[in-house]
PDB file of C-alpha atoms and ligand atoms in Angstrom:
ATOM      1  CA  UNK A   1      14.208  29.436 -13.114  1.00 41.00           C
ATOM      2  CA  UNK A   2      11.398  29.106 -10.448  1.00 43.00           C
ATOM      3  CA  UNK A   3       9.977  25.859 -10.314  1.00 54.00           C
ATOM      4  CA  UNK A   4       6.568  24.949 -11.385  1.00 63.00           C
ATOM      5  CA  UNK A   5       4.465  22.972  -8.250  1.00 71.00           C
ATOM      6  CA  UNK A   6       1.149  22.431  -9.423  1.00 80.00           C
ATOM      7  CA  UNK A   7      -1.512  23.500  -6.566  1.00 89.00           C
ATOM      8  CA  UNK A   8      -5.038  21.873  -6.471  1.00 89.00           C
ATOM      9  CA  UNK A   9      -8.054  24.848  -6.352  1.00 94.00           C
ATOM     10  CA  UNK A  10      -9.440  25.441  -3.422  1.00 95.00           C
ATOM     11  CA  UNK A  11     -12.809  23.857  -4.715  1.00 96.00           C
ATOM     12  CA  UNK A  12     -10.824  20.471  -4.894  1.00 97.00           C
ATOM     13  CA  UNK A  13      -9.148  21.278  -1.176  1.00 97.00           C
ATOM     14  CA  UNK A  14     -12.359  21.820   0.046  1.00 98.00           C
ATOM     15  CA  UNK A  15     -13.499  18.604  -1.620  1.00 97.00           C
ATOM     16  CA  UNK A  16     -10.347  16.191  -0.951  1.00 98.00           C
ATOM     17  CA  UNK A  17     -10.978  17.802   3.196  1.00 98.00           C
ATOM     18  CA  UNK A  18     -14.854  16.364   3.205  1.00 98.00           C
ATOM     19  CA  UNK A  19     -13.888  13.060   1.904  1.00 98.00           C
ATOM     20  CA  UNK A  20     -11.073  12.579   4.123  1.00 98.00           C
ATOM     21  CA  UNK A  21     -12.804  13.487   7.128  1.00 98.00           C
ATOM     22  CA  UNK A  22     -15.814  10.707   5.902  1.00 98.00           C
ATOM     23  CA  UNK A  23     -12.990   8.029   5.853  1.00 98.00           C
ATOM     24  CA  UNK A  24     -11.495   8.864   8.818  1.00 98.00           C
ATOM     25  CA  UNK A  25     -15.170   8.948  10.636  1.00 98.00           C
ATOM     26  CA  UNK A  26     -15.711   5.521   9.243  1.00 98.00           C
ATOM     27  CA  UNK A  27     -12.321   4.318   9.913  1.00 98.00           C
ATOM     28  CA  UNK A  28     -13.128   5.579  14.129  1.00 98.00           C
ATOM     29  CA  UNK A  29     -16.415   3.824  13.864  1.00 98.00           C
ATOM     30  CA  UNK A  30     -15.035   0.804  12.562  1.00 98.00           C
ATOM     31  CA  UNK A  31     -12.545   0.410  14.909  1.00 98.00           C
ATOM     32  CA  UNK A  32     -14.954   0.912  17.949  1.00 97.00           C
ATOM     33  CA  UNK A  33     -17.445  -1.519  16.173  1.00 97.00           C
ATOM     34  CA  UNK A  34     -14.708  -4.100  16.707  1.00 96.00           C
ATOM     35  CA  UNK A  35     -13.584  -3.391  19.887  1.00 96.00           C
ATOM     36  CA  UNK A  36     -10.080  -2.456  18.633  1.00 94.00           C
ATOM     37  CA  UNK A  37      -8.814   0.427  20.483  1.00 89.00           C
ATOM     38  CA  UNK A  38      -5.617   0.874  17.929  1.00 91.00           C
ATOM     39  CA  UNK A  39      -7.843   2.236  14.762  1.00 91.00           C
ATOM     40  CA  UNK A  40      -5.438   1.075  11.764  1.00 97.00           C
ATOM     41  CA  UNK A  41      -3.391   3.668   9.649  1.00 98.00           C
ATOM     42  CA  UNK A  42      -5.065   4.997   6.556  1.00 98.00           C
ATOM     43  CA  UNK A  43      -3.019   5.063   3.487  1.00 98.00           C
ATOM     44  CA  UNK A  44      -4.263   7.641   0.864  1.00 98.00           C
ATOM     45  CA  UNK A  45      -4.381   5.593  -3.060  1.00 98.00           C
ATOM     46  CA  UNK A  46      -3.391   8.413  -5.192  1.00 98.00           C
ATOM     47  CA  UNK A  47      -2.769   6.542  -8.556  1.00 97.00           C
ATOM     48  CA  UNK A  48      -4.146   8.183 -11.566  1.00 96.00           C
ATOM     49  CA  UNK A  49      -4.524  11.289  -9.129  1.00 96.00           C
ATOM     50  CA  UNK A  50      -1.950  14.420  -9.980  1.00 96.00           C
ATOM     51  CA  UNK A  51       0.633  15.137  -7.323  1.00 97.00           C
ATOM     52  CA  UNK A  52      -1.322  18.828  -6.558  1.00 97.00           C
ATOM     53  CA  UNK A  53      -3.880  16.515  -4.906  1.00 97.00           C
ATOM     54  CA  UNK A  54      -1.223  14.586  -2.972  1.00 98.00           C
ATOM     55  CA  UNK A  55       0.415  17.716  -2.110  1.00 98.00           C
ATOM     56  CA  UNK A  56      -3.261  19.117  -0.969  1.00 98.00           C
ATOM     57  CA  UNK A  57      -3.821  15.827   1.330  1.00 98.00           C
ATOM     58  CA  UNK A  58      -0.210  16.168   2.488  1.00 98.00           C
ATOM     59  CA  UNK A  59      -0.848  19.972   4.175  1.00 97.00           C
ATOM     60  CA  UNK A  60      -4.682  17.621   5.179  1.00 97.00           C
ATOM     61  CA  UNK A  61      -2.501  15.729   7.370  1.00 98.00           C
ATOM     62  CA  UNK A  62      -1.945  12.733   5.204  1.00 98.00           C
ATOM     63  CA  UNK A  63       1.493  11.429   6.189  1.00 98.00           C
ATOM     64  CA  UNK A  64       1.047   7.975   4.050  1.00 98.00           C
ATOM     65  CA  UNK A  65      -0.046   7.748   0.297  1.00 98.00           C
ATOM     66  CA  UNK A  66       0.098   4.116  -2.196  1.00 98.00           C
ATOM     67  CA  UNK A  67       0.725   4.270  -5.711  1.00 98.00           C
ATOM     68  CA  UNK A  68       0.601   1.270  -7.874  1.00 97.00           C
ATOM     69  CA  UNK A  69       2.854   2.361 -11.399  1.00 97.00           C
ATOM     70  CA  UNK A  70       6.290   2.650 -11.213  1.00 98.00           C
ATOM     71  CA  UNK A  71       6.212   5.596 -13.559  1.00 97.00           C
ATOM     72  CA  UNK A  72       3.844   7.684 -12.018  1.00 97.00           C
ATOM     73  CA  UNK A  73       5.101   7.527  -8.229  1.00 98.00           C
ATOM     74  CA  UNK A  74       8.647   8.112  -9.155  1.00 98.00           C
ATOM     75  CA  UNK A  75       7.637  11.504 -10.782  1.00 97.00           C
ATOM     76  CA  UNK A  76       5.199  12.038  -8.203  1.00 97.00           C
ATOM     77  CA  UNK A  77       7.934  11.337  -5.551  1.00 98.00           C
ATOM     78  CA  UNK A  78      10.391  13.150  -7.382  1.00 97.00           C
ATOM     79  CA  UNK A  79       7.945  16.193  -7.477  1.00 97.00           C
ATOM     80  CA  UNK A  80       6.695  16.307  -3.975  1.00 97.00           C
ATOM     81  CA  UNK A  81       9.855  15.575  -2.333  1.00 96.00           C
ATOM     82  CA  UNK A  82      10.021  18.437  -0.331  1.00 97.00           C
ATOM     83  CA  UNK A  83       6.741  16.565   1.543  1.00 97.00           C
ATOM     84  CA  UNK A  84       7.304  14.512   4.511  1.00 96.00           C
ATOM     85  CA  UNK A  85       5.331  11.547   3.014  1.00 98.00           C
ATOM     86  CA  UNK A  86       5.788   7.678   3.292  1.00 98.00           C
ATOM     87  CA  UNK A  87       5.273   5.962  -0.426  1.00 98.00           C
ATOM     88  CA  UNK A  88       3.947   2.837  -0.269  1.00 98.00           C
ATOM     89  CA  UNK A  89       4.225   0.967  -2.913  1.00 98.00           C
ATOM     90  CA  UNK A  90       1.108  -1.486  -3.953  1.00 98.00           C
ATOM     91  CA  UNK A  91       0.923  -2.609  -7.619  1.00 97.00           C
ATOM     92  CA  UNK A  92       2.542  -6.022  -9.497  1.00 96.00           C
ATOM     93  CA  UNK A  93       5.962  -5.615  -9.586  1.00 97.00           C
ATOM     94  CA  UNK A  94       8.389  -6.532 -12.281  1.00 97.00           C
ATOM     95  CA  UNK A  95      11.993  -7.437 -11.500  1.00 98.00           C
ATOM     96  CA  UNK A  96      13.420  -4.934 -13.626  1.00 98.00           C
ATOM     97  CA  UNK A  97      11.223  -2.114 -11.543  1.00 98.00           C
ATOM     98  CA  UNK A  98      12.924  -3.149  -8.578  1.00 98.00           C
ATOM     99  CA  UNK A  99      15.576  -0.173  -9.143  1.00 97.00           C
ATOM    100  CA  UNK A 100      13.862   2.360  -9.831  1.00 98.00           C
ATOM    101  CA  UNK A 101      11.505   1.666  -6.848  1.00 98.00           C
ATOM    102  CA  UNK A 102      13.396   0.982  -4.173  1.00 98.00           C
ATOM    103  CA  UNK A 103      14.484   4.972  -4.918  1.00 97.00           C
ATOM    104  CA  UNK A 104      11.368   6.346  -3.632  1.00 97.00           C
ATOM    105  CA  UNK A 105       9.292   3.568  -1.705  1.00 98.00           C
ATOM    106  CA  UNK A 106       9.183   3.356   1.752  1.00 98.00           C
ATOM    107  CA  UNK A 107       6.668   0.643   2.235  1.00 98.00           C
ATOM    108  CA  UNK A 108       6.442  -2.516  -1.217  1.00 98.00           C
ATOM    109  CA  UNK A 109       3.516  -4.254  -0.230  1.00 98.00           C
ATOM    110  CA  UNK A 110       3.394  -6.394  -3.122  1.00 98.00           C
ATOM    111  CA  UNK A 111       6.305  -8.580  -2.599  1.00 98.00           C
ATOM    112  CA  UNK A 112       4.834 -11.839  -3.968  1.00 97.00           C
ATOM    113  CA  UNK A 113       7.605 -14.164  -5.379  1.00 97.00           C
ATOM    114  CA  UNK A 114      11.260 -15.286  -4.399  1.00 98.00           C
ATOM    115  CA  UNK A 115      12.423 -13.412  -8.111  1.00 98.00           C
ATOM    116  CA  UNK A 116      11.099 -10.251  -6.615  1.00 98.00           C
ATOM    117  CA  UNK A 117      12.544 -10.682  -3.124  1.00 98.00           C
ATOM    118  CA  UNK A 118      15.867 -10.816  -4.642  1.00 98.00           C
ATOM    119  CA  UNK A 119      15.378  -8.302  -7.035  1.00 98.00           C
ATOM    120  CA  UNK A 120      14.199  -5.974  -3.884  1.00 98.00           C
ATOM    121  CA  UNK A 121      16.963  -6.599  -1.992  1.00 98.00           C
ATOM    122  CA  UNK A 122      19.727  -6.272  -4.475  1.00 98.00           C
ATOM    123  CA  UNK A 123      18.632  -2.954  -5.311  1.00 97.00           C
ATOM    124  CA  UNK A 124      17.660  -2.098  -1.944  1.00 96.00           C
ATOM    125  CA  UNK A 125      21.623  -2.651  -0.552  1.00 92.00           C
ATOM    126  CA  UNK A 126      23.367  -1.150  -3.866  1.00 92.00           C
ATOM    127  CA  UNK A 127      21.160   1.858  -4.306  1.00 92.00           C
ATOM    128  CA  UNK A 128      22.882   5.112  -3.166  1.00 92.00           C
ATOM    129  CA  UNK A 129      19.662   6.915  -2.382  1.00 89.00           C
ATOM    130  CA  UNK A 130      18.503   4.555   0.764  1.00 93.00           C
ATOM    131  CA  UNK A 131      21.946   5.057   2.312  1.00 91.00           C
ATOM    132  CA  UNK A 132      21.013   6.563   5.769  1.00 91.00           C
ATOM    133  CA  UNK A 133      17.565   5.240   5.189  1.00 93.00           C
ATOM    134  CA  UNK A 134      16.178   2.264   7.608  1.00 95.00           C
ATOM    135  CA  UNK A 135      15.788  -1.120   5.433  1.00 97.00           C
ATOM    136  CA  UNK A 136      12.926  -1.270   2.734  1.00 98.00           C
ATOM    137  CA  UNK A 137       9.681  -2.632   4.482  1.00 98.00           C
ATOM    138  CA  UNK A 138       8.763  -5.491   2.792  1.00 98.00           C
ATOM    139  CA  UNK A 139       4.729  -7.097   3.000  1.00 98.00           C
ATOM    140  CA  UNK A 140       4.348 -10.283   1.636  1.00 98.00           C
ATOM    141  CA  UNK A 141       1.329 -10.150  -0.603  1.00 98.00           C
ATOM    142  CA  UNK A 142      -1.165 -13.260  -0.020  1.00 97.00           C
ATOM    143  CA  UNK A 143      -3.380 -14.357  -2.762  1.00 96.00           C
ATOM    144  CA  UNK A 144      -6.635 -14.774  -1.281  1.00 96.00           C
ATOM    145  CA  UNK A 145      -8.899 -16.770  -4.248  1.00 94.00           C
ATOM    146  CA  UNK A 146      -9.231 -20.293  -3.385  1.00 86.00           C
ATOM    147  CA  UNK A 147      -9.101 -20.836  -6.804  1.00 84.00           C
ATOM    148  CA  UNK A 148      -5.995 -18.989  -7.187  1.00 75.00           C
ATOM    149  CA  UNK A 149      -3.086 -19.518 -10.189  1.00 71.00           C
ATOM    150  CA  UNK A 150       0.317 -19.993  -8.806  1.00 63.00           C
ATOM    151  CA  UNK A 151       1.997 -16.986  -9.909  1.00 60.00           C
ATOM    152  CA  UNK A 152      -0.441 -14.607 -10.497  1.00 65.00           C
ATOM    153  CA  UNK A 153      -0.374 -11.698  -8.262  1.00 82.00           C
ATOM    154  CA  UNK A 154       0.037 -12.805  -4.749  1.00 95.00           C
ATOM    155  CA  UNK A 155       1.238 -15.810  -3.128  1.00 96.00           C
ATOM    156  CA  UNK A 156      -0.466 -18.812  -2.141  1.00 95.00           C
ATOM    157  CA  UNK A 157      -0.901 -19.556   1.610  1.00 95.00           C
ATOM    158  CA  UNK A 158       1.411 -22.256   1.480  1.00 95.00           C
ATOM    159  CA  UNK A 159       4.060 -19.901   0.287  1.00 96.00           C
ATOM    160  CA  UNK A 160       3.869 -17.418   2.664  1.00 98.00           C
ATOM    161  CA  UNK A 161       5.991 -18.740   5.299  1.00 98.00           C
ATOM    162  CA  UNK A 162       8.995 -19.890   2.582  1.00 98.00           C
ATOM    163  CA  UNK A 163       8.544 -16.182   0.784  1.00 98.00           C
ATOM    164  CA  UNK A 164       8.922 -14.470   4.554  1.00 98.00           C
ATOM    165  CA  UNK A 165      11.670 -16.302   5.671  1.00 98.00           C
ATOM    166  CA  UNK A 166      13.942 -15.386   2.538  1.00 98.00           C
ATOM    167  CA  UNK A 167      12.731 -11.510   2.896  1.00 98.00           C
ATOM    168  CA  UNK A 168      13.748 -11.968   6.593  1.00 98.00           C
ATOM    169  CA  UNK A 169      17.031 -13.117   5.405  1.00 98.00           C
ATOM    170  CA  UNK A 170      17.806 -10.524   2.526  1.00 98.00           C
ATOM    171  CA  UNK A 171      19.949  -7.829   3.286  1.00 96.00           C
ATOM    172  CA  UNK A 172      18.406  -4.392   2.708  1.00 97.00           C
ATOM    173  CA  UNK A 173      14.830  -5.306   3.590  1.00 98.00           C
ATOM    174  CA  UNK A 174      12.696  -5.324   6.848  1.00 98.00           C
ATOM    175  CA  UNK A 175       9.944  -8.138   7.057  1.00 98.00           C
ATOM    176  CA  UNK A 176       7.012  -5.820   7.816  1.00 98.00           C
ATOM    177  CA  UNK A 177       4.142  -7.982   7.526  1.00 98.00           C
ATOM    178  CA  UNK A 178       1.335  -9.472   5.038  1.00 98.00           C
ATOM    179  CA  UNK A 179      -0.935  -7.681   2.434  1.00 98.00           C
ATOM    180  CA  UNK A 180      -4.358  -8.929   0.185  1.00 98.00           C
ATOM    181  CA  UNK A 181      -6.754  -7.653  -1.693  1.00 97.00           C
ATOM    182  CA  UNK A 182     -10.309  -9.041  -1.243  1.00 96.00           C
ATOM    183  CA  UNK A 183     -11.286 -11.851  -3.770  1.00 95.00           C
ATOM    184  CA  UNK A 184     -14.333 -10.834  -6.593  1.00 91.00           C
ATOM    185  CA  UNK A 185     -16.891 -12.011  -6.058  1.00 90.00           C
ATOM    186  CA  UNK A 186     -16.633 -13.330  -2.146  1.00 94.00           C
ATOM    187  CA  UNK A 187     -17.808 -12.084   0.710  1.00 97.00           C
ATOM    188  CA  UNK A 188     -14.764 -10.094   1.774  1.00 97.00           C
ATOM    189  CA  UNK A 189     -15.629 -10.971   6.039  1.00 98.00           C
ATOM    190  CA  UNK A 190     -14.569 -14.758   4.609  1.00 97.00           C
ATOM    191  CA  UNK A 191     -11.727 -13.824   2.642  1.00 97.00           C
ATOM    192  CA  UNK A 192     -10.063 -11.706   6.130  1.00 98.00           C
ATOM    193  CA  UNK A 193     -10.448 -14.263   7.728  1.00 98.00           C
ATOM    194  CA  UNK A 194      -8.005 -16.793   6.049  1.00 97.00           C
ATOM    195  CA  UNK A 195      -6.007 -13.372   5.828  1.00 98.00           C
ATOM    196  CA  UNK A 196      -5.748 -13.453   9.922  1.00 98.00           C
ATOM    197  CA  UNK A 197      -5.142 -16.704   9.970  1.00 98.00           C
ATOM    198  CA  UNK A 198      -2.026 -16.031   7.738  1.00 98.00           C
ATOM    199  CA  UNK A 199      -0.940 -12.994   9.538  1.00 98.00           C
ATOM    200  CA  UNK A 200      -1.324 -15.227  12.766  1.00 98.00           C
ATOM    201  CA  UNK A 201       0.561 -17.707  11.041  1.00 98.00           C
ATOM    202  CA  UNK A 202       3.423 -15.360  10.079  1.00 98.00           C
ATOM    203  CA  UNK A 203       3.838 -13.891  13.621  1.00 98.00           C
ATOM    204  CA  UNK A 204       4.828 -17.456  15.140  1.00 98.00           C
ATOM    205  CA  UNK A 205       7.962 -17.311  13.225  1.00 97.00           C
ATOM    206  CA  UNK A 206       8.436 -13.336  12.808  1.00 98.00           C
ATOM    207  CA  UNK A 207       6.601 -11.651  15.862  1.00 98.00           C
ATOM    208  CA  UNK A 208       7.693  -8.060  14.448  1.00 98.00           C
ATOM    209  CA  UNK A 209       6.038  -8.745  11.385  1.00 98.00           C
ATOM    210  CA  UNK A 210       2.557  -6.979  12.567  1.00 98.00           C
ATOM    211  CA  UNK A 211       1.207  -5.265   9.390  1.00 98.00           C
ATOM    212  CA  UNK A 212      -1.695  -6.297   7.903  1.00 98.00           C
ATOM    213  CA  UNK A 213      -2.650  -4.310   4.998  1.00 98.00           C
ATOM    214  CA  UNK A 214      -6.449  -4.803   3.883  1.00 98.00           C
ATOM    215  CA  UNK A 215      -9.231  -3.115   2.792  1.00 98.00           C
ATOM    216  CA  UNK A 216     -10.276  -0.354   0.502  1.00 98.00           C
ATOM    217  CA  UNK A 217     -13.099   1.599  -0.064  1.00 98.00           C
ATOM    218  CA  UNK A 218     -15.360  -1.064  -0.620  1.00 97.00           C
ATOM    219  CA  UNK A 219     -14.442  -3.221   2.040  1.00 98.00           C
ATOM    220  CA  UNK A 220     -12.410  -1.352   4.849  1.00 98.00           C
ATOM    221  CA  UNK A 221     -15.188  -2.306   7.732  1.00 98.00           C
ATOM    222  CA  UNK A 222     -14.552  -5.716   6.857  1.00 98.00           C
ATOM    223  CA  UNK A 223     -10.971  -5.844   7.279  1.00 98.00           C
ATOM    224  CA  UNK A 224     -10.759  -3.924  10.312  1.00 98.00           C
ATOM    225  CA  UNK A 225     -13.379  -6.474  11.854  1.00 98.00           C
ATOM    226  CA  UNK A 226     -10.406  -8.800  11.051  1.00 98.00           C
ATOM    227  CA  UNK A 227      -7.466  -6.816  12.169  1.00 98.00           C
ATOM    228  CA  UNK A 228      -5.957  -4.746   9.549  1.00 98.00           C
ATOM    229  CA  UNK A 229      -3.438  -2.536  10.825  1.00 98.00           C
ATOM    230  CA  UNK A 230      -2.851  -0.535   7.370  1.00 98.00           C
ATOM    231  CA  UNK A 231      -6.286   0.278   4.521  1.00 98.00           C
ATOM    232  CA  UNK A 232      -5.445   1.360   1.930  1.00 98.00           C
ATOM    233  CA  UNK A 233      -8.192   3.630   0.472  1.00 98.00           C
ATOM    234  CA  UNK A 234      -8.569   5.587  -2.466  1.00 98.00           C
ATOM    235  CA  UNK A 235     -11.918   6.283  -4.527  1.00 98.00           C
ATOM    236  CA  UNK A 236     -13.985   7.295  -1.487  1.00 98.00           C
ATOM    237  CA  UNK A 237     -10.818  10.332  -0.265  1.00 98.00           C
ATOM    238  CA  UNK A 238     -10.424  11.365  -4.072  1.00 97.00           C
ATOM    239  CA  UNK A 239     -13.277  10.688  -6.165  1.00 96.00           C
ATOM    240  CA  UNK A 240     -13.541   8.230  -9.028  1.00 94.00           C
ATOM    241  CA  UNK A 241     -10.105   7.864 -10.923  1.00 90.00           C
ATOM    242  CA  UNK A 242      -9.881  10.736 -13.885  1.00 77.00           C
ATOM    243  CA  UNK A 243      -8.497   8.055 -16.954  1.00 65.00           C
ATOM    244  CA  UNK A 244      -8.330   4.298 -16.837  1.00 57.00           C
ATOM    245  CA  UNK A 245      -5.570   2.154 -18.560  1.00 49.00           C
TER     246      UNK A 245
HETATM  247  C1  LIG B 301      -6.356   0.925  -6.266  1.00 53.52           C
HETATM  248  C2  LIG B 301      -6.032   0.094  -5.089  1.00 53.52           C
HETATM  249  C3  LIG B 301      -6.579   0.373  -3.828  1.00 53.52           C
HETATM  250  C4  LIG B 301      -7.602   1.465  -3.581  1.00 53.52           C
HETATM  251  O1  LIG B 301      -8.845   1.056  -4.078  1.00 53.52           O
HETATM  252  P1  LIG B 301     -10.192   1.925  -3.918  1.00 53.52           P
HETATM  253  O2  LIG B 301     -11.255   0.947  -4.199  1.00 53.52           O
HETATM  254  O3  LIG B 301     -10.100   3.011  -4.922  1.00 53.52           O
HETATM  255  O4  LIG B 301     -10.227   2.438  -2.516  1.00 53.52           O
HETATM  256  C5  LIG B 301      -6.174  -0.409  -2.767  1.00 53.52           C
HETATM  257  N1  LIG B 301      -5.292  -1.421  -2.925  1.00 53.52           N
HETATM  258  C6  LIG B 301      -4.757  -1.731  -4.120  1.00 53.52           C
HETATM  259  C7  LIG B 301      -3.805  -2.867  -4.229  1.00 53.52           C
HETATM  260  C8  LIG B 301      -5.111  -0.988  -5.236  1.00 53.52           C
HETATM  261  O5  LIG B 301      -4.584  -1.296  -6.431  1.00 53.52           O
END
């Protein structure tokens, strides 16, 4: 039995190819606007997408796509394995996820609570499918509202250094760096900031810990201006998202 790998048309190749090039040409302009002569990585957002469009921006020359649903990137992982693609994962996290991602993701980017860390790292050293694989890159993710809820997605400043010395410490993970998502309803130039001050912040006590992973379509200028290393874009490469929750 053959089996099935769904291929976009090559109306939607042609399509996916313009908007990828726009992205990258704004990414490159960007970069030079700041001065930066290290233009950050893009990182494709291909929830809610079907894996024949991550398969089409694979052969593109995308080497890096996020997904934010446990469900969906482990069957698109699971389908597209024969790709040479990183997976980062960037949604909320439950603990009892942990498993099943930790098959699959390269990258978490959401890691936002102590519960999670361990969670992460358990799995992480007891899962047979990393063996041979370097140690799960880890971002802490920073909760940028300054009227921000303990505990609701993201940590609070003040808990970033605590969170990234226990995900220094775990075994199975790799301390990559720092994540956030811009605020509603703020200018998102403000918000970076306090994000580089954090990533700053971070590097004192974990200089490998470079990653800074910021922006998206709506904001990617604005993070670069601050230093992002990693955007993470998806409605401007693929289009508005076919079915919300
Ligand atoms: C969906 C998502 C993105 C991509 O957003 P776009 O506005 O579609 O570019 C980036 N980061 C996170 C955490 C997301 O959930």
């Amino acid at each position: 039995m053959a089996d099935s790998v769904s291929v976009a048309t090559a109306e939607r190749r042609a399509e996916l190819a313009a908007s990828l090039t726009r992205v990258r040409e704004r990414i490159a302009a960007a970069s030079r606007a700041a001065g930066r002569d290290d233009a950050p990585e893009l990182i494709v957002v291909t929830k809610f997408h079907p894996a024949s469009d991550v398969r089409a921006l694979a052969e593109l020359g995308v080497a890096d796509v996020g997904e934010n649903r446990d469900q969906e990137a482990s069957a698109k992982a699971r389908e597209l394995a024969d790709l040479d693609l990183s997976w980062h994962f960037i949604g909320q996290l439950q603990t009892n996820k942990a498993k099943s991602v930790v098959r699959y993701a390269d990258v978490v980017h959401s890691v936002d609570r102590p519960a999670l860390a361990a969670a992460l790292s358990k799995a992480a050293a007891s899962e047979p499918a990393r063996e041979g694989r370097p140690p799960l890159a880890c971002l802490i993710q920073v909760n940028l509202d300054e009227n921000a809820e303990p505990g609701r997605g993201g940590a609070l400043p003040s808990e970033v250094g605590g969170l990234a010395d226990l995900v220094a410490a775990s075994p199975g993970l790799r301390l990559a760096g720092i994540m956030a998502v811009a605020p509603l309803g703020e200018d998102p130039t403000r918000a970076f900031a306090r994000l580089a001050i954090c990533a700053a912040d971070l590097r004192k006590n974990h200089p490998r810990a470079t990653m800074v992973s910021a922006g998206m379509s709506q904001d990617l200028e604005q993070a670069i201006a601050a230093g992002a290393t990693h955007v993470r874009i998806g409605t401007d490469v693929l289009g508005p998202r076919p079915r919300v929750l």
